[in-house]
PDB file of C-alpha atoms in Angstrom:
ATOM      1  CA  MET A   1     240.893 135.551 -91.094  1.00 78.00           C
ATOM      2  CA  THR A   2     244.343 135.750 -92.667  1.00 83.00           C
ATOM      3  CA  ALA A   3     247.674 135.268 -90.880  1.00 86.00           C
ATOM      4  CA  GLU A   4     248.282 139.018 -91.172  1.00 87.00           C
ATOM      5  CA  GLY A   5     244.903 139.709 -89.578  1.00 85.00           C
ATOM      6  CA  HIS A   6     245.614 137.307 -86.713  1.00 91.00           C
ATOM      7  CA  LEU A   7     248.998 138.937 -86.068  1.00 91.00           C
ATOM      8  CA  LEU A   8     247.507 142.445 -86.010  1.00 90.00           C
ATOM      9  CA  PHE A   9     244.556 141.310 -83.888  1.00 91.00           C
ATOM     10  CA  SER A  10     246.829 139.589 -81.338  1.00 93.00           C
ATOM     11  CA  ILE A  11     248.967 142.708 -80.945  1.00 92.00           C
ATOM     12  CA  ALA A  12     245.841 144.832 -80.505  1.00 90.00           C
ATOM     13  CA  CYS A  13     244.441 142.365 -77.933  1.00 91.00           C
ATOM     14  CA  ALA A  14     247.748 142.278 -76.039  1.00 92.00           C
ATOM     15  CA  VAL A  15     247.939 146.081 -75.891  1.00 90.00           C
ATOM     16  CA  PHE A  16     244.282 146.255 -74.830  1.00 87.00           C
ATOM     17  CA  ALA A  17     244.705 143.599 -72.109  1.00 88.00           C
ATOM     18  CA  LYS A  18     247.819 145.289 -70.712  1.00 88.00           C
ATOM     19  CA  ASN A  19     246.324 148.800 -70.740  1.00 84.00           C
ATOM     20  CA  ALA A  20     242.997 147.579 -69.347  1.00 81.00           C
ATOM     21  CA  GLU A  21     244.866 145.687 -66.612  1.00 82.00           C
ATOM     22  CA  LEU A  22     242.785 142.620 -67.421  1.00 83.00           C
ATOM     23  CA  THR A  23     244.652 140.599 -64.793  1.00 84.00           C
ATOM     24  CA  PRO A  24     247.089 141.666 -62.073  1.00 86.00           C
ATOM     25  CA  VAL A  25     249.866 139.744 -63.844  1.00 87.00           C
ATOM     26  CA  LEU A  26     249.226 141.591 -67.114  1.00 87.00           C
ATOM     27  CA  ALA A  27     248.961 144.909 -65.277  1.00 87.00           C
ATOM     28  CA  GLN A  28     252.425 144.438 -63.745  1.00 90.00           C
ATOM     29  CA  GLY A  29     253.837 142.507 -66.709  1.00 90.00           C
ATOM     30  CA  ASP A  30     256.596 143.508 -69.089  1.00 91.00           C
ATOM     31  CA  TRP A  31     255.577 144.653 -72.574  1.00 91.00           C
ATOM     32  CA  TRP A  32     258.520 142.649 -73.969  1.00 92.00           C
ATOM     33  CA  HIS A  33     257.036 139.475 -72.489  1.00 93.00           C
ATOM     34  CA  ILE A  34     253.348 140.036 -73.225  1.00 93.00           C
ATOM     35  CA  VAL A  35     253.301 141.237 -76.844  1.00 93.00           C
ATOM     36  CA  PRO A  36     255.907 138.805 -78.285  1.00 94.00           C
ATOM     37  CA  SER A  37     254.252 135.916 -76.407  1.00 94.00           C
ATOM     38  CA  ALA A  38     250.857 136.809 -77.871  1.00 94.00           C
ATOM     39  CA  VAL A  39     252.346 137.050 -81.367  1.00 93.00           C
ATOM     40  CA  LEU A  40     254.144 133.728 -80.856  1.00 92.00           C
ATOM     41  CA  THR A  41     250.909 131.804 -80.226  1.00 92.00           C
ATOM     42  CA  CYS A  42     248.369 133.754 -82.280  1.00 92.00           C
ATOM     43  CA  LEU A  43     248.751 131.452 -85.303  1.00 92.00           C
ATOM     44  CA  LEU A  44     248.944 128.213 -83.312  1.00 90.00           C
ATOM     45  CA  PRO A  45     245.235 127.232 -83.571  1.00 92.00           C
ATOM     46  CA  ASP A  46     245.618 127.018 -87.373  1.00 90.00           C
ATOM     47  CA  ILE A  47     248.092 124.150 -86.995  1.00 90.00           C
ATOM     48  CA  ASP A  48     245.025 122.061 -87.930  1.00 90.00           C
ATOM     49  CA  HIS A  49     245.151 123.388 -91.521  1.00 89.00           C
ATOM     50  CA  PRO A  50     248.085 122.172 -93.684  1.00 88.00           C
ATOM     51  CA  LYS A  51     247.746 125.197 -96.001  1.00 89.00           C
ATOM     52  CA  SER A  52     247.864 127.765 -93.206  1.00 89.00           C
ATOM     53  CA  PHE A  53     250.970 129.881 -92.599  1.00 89.00           C
ATOM     54  CA  LEU A  54     252.066 127.631 -89.729  1.00 85.00           C
ATOM     55  CA  GLY A  55     250.754 124.427 -91.324  1.00 85.00           C
ATOM     56  CA  GLN A  56     252.925 124.925 -94.413  1.00 88.00           C
ATOM     57  CA  ARG A  57     256.016 125.160 -92.233  1.00 90.00           C
ATOM     58  CA  LEU A  58     255.091 122.293 -89.895  1.00 89.00           C
ATOM     59  CA  LYS A  59     253.381 119.843 -92.261  1.00 88.00           C
ATOM     60  CA  TRP A  60     254.499 116.857 -90.179  1.00 92.00           C
ATOM     61  CA  ILE A  61     252.292 118.152 -87.329  1.00 89.00           C
ATOM     62  CA  ALA A  62     249.568 119.874 -89.355  1.00 88.00           C
ATOM     63  CA  LYS A  63     248.566 116.903 -91.523  1.00 90.00           C
ATOM     64  CA  PRO A  64     247.879 114.432 -88.678  1.00 89.00           C
ATOM     65  CA  ILE A  65     246.000 117.082 -86.687  1.00 88.00           C
ATOM     66  CA  ALA A  66     243.941 118.009 -89.769  1.00 87.00           C
ATOM     67  CA  ARG A  67     243.101 114.342 -90.385  1.00 89.00           C
ATOM     68  CA  ALA A  68     242.136 113.760 -86.757  1.00 87.00           C
ATOM     69  CA  PHE A  69     240.122 116.920 -86.072  1.00 87.00           C
ATOM     70  CA  GLY A  70     239.641 118.907 -89.293  1.00 82.00           C
ATOM     71  CA  HIS A  71     240.099 122.642 -89.649  1.00 82.00           C
ATOM     72  CA  ARG A  72     238.591 124.754 -86.870  1.00 86.00           C
ATOM     73  CA  GLY A  73     238.007 121.735 -84.699  1.00 85.00           C
ATOM     74  CA  PHE A  74     239.758 120.855 -81.457  1.00 88.00           C
ATOM     75  CA  THR A  75     242.492 123.499 -81.770  1.00 90.00           C
ATOM     76  CA  HIS A  76     239.847 126.244 -81.897  1.00 90.00           C
ATOM     77  CA  SER A  77     238.123 125.134 -78.686  1.00 91.00           C
ATOM     78  CA  LEU A  78     238.216 126.030 -75.018  1.00 90.00           C
ATOM     79  CA  LEU A  79     239.265 122.438 -74.319  1.00 91.00           C
ATOM     80  CA  ALA A  80     242.540 123.057 -76.197  1.00 90.00           C
ATOM     81  CA  VAL A  81     243.086 126.229 -74.151  1.00 89.00           C
ATOM     82  CA  PHE A  82     242.414 124.302 -70.927  1.00 88.00           C
ATOM     83  CA  ILE A  83     244.914 121.578 -71.879  1.00 86.00           C
ATOM     84  CA  LEU A  84     247.590 124.137 -72.769  1.00 83.00           C
ATOM     85  CA  LEU A  85     246.984 125.975 -69.488  1.00 82.00           C
ATOM     86  CA  THR A  86     247.305 122.711 -67.598  1.00 81.00           C
ATOM     87  CA  PHE A  87     250.711 122.056 -69.177  1.00 77.00           C
ATOM     88  CA  PHE A  88     251.846 125.574 -68.296  1.00 74.00           C
ATOM     89  CA  TYR A  89     250.681 125.372 -64.692  1.00 73.00           C
ATOM     90  CA  LEU A  90     252.054 121.868 -64.166  1.00 73.00           C
ATOM     91  CA  LYS A  91     255.344 123.150 -65.633  1.00 67.00           C
ATOM     92  CA  ILE A  92     255.668 120.422 -68.244  1.00 62.00           C
ATOM     93  CA  PRO A  93     258.525 120.098 -69.002  1.00 64.00           C
ATOM     94  CA  GLU A  94     259.859 120.944 -65.538  1.00 68.00           C
ATOM     95  CA  SER A  95     262.923 122.704 -66.949  1.00 71.00           C
ATOM     96  CA  TRP A  96     260.725 125.461 -68.422  1.00 71.00           C
ATOM     97  CA  ILE A  97     261.157 128.749 -66.663  1.00 80.00           C
ATOM     98  CA  VAL A  98     258.544 130.940 -68.309  1.00 81.00           C
ATOM     99  CA  PRO A  99     257.458 134.154 -66.549  1.00 84.00           C
ATOM    100  CA  ALA A 100     253.776 134.394 -65.607  1.00 83.00           C
ATOM    101  CA  ASP A 101     253.246 137.451 -67.823  1.00 88.00           C
ATOM    102  CA  ALA A 102     254.660 135.561 -70.818  1.00 90.00           C
ATOM    103  CA  ILE A 103     252.339 132.614 -70.125  1.00 87.00           C
ATOM    104  CA  GLN A 104     249.343 134.940 -69.957  1.00 88.00           C
ATOM    105  CA  GLY A 105     250.566 136.604 -73.156  1.00 92.00           C
ATOM    106  CA  MET A 106     250.657 133.193 -74.862  1.00 91.00           C
ATOM    107  CA  VAL A 107     247.146 132.389 -73.688  1.00 91.00           C
ATOM    108  CA  LEU A 108     246.026 135.828 -74.828  1.00 92.00           C
ATOM    109  CA  GLY A 109     247.516 135.255 -78.289  1.00 93.00           C
ATOM    110  CA  TYR A 110     245.838 131.856 -78.597  1.00 94.00           C
ATOM    111  CA  LEU A 111     242.487 133.233 -77.423  1.00 93.00           C
ATOM    112  CA  SER A 112     242.807 136.235 -79.757  1.00 93.00           C
ATOM    113  CA  HIS A 113     242.974 133.811 -82.679  1.00 93.00           C
ATOM    114  CA  ILE A 114     239.814 132.035 -81.565  1.00 93.00           C
ATOM    115  CA  LEU A 115     238.033 135.362 -80.985  1.00 92.00           C
ATOM    116  CA  ALA A 116     239.099 136.642 -84.411  1.00 91.00           C
ATOM    117  CA  ASP A 117     237.822 133.473 -86.100  1.00 90.00           C
ATOM    118  CA  MET A 118     234.501 133.969 -84.301  1.00 91.00           C
ATOM    119  CA  LEU A 119     234.129 137.181 -86.314  1.00 89.00           C
ATOM    120  CA  THR A 120     233.927 135.181 -89.576  1.00 87.00           C
ATOM    121  CA  PRO A 121     230.819 133.408 -90.926  1.00 87.00           C
ATOM    122  CA  ALA A 122     232.349 129.950 -90.272  1.00 87.00           C
ATOM    123  CA  GLY A 123     232.730 130.600 -86.529  1.00 88.00           C
ATOM    124  CA  VAL A 124     234.468 128.210 -84.120  1.00 92.00           C
ATOM    125  CA  PRO A 125     233.424 125.153 -82.069  1.00 90.00           C
ATOM    126  CA  LEU A 126     234.206 126.621 -78.632  1.00 88.00           C
ATOM    127  CA  LEU A 127     232.642 123.638 -76.858  1.00 90.00           C
ATOM    128  CA  TRP A 128     234.293 120.964 -79.003  1.00 89.00           C
ATOM    129  CA  PRO A 129     233.553 118.001 -79.292  1.00 86.00           C
ATOM    130  CA  CYS A 130     230.085 119.554 -79.546  1.00 86.00           C
ATOM    131  CA  ARG A 131     229.811 120.820 -83.110  1.00 84.00           C
ATOM    132  CA  TRP A 132     227.981 124.039 -82.239  1.00 89.00           C
ATOM    133  CA  ARG A 133     229.593 126.995 -83.950  1.00 90.00           C
ATOM    134  CA  PHE A 134     229.930 130.308 -82.135  1.00 90.00           C
ATOM    135  CA  ARG A 135     230.083 133.316 -84.430  1.00 88.00           C
ATOM    136  CA  PHE A 136     229.604 137.054 -84.732  1.00 86.00           C
ATOM    137  CA  PRO A 137     229.971 137.242 -88.535  1.00 82.00           C
ATOM    138  CA  ILE A 138     231.120 140.797 -89.210  1.00 81.00           C
ATOM    139  CA  LEU A 139     234.056 139.802 -91.433  1.00 76.00           C
ATOM    140  CA  ALA A 140     233.394 138.275 -94.852  1.00 71.00           C
ATOM    141  CA  PRO A 141     236.507 136.539 -96.263  1.00 65.00           C
ATOM    142  CA  GLN A 142     235.295 136.768 -99.874  1.00 64.00           C
ATOM    143  CA  LYS A 143     235.467 140.579 -99.690  1.00 63.00           C
ATOM    144  CA  GLY A 144     239.224 140.590 -99.054  1.00 65.00           C
ATOM    145  CA  ASN A 145     241.046 141.431 -95.887  1.00 74.00           C
ATOM    146  CA  GLN A 146     240.587 145.217 -95.926  1.00 79.00           C
ATOM    147  CA  LEU A 147     237.801 145.104 -93.329  1.00 80.00           C
ATOM    148  CA  GLU A 148     239.855 142.920 -90.982  1.00 80.00           C
ATOM    149  CA  ARG A 149     242.789 145.352 -91.297  1.00 82.00           C
ATOM    150  CA  VAL A 150     240.518 148.287 -90.461  1.00 83.00           C
ATOM    151  CA  LEU A 151     239.022 146.405 -87.495  1.00 83.00           C
ATOM    152  CA  CYS A 152     242.456 145.430 -86.142  1.00 81.00           C
ATOM    153  CA  MET A 153     243.872 148.927 -86.565  1.00 84.00           C
ATOM    154  CA  ALA A 154     240.792 150.463 -84.904  1.00 86.00           C
ATOM    155  CA  LEU A 155     241.129 148.073 -81.943  1.00 84.00           C
ATOM    156  CA  PHE A 156     244.849 148.846 -81.729  1.00 82.00           C
ATOM    157  CA  ALA A 157     244.224 152.613 -81.851  1.00 84.00           C
ATOM    158  CA  TYR A 158     241.559 152.341 -79.154  1.00 82.00           C
ATOM    159  CA  SER A 159     243.875 150.187 -77.035  1.00 78.00           C
ATOM    160  CA  VAL A 160     246.684 152.723 -77.223  1.00 78.00           C
ATOM    161  CA  TRP A 161     244.553 155.811 -76.628  1.00 77.00           C
ATOM    162  CA  MET A 162     241.826 154.374 -74.397  1.00 68.00           C
ATOM    163  CA  PRO A 163     241.168 156.217 -71.159  1.00 60.00           C
ATOM    164  CA  GLN A 164     243.425 154.989 -68.369  1.00 58.00           C
ATOM    165  CA  THR A 165     240.607 155.206 -65.839  1.00 53.00           C
ATOM    166  CA  LEU A 166     237.848 152.862 -66.889  1.00 52.00           C
ATOM    167  CA  PRO A 167     234.576 152.793 -64.949  1.00 54.00           C
ATOM    168  CA  GLU A 168     234.624 150.349 -62.051  1.00 54.00           C
ATOM    169  CA  ASN A 169     231.410 148.706 -63.187  1.00 49.00           C
ATOM    170  CA  GLY A 170     232.410 148.531 -66.858  1.00 53.00           C
ATOM    171  CA  ALA A 171     232.720 145.420 -68.981  1.00 52.00           C
ATOM    172  CA  VAL A 172     236.507 145.453 -68.716  1.00 54.00           C
ATOM    173  CA  ARG A 173     236.430 145.415 -64.905  1.00 57.00           C
ATOM    174  CA  TRP A 174     233.807 142.659 -64.961  1.00 54.00           C
ATOM    175  CA  SER A 175     235.915 140.561 -67.339  1.00 58.00           C
ATOM    176  CA  SER A 176     238.986 141.208 -65.182  1.00 60.00           C
ATOM    177  CA  HIS A 177     237.093 139.939 -62.134  1.00 60.00           C
ATOM    178  CA  MET A 178     235.906 136.871 -64.077  1.00 59.00           C
ATOM    179  CA  ILE A 179     239.419 136.076 -65.322  1.00 62.00           C
ATOM    180  CA  ASN A 180     240.849 136.388 -61.814  1.00 63.00           C
ATOM    181  CA  SER A 181     238.104 134.150 -60.440  1.00 66.00           C
ATOM    182  CA  LEU A 182     238.644 131.536 -63.168  1.00 64.00           C
ATOM    183  CA  GLN A 183     242.395 131.633 -62.618  1.00 65.00           C
ATOM    184  CA  PHE A 184     241.903 131.110 -58.874  1.00 67.00           C
ATOM    185  CA  GLN A 185     239.579 128.138 -59.488  1.00 68.00           C
ATOM    186  CA  PHE A 186     241.978 126.684 -62.066  1.00 65.00           C
ATOM    187  CA  ASN A 187     244.897 126.975 -59.622  1.00 67.00           C
ATOM    188  CA  ARG A 188     242.835 125.242 -56.920  1.00 73.00           C
ATOM    189  CA  PHE A 189     241.977 122.448 -59.372  1.00 71.00           C
ATOM    190  CA  ILE A 190     245.620 121.953 -60.393  1.00 67.00           C
ATOM    191  CA  HIS A 191     246.886 121.961 -56.794  1.00 69.00           C
ATOM    192  CA  HIS A 192     244.159 119.504 -55.791  1.00 70.00           C
ATOM    193  CA  GLN A 193     245.180 117.165 -58.644  1.00 67.00           C
ATOM    194  CA  ILE A 194     248.852 117.398 -57.702  1.00 68.00           C
ATOM    195  CA  GLU A 195     248.149 116.594 -54.046  1.00 71.00           C
ATOM    196  CA  GLN A 196     246.235 113.415 -54.901  1.00 66.00           C
TER     197      GLN A 196
END
């Protein structure tokens, strides 16, 4: 997916997550924290590609990461997300005062990139260092980026005009419950590690 596609997809995902009240923090969060935070991190996984939009601007970081992990390696995995979350929750550096809705927006932007890359034939190694690729190949990069634009705009339109009352047993409510449960377990893990 192109940088433009990732930007559009992250905005659509942020609007969807906020409107669907995916987590209590996102439900109560400020639009001006969530959307810019998602946009800020939506290109970050491609730091492992020196020719990417971000890689061209940060070659001194992109080249070593590309040599160490290759493109769509570690930075496109759940392990990278877990490590970033750990830094956020441990407040490293301690002087960072980032609102919870902005942190969830950043995570959302990062995850939107991984999800968008799963829609391409190359897929992503979610369980890195295992090399298994997870993919739902509905976007073909050789056919241009028109399809990804249409997909992103359709998701954005649905997010804006989706019904405000979603069924209680729907997939969105289930995912919201799962996210809350994972966040609770993650917080317990972090607090347990800090106490030791």
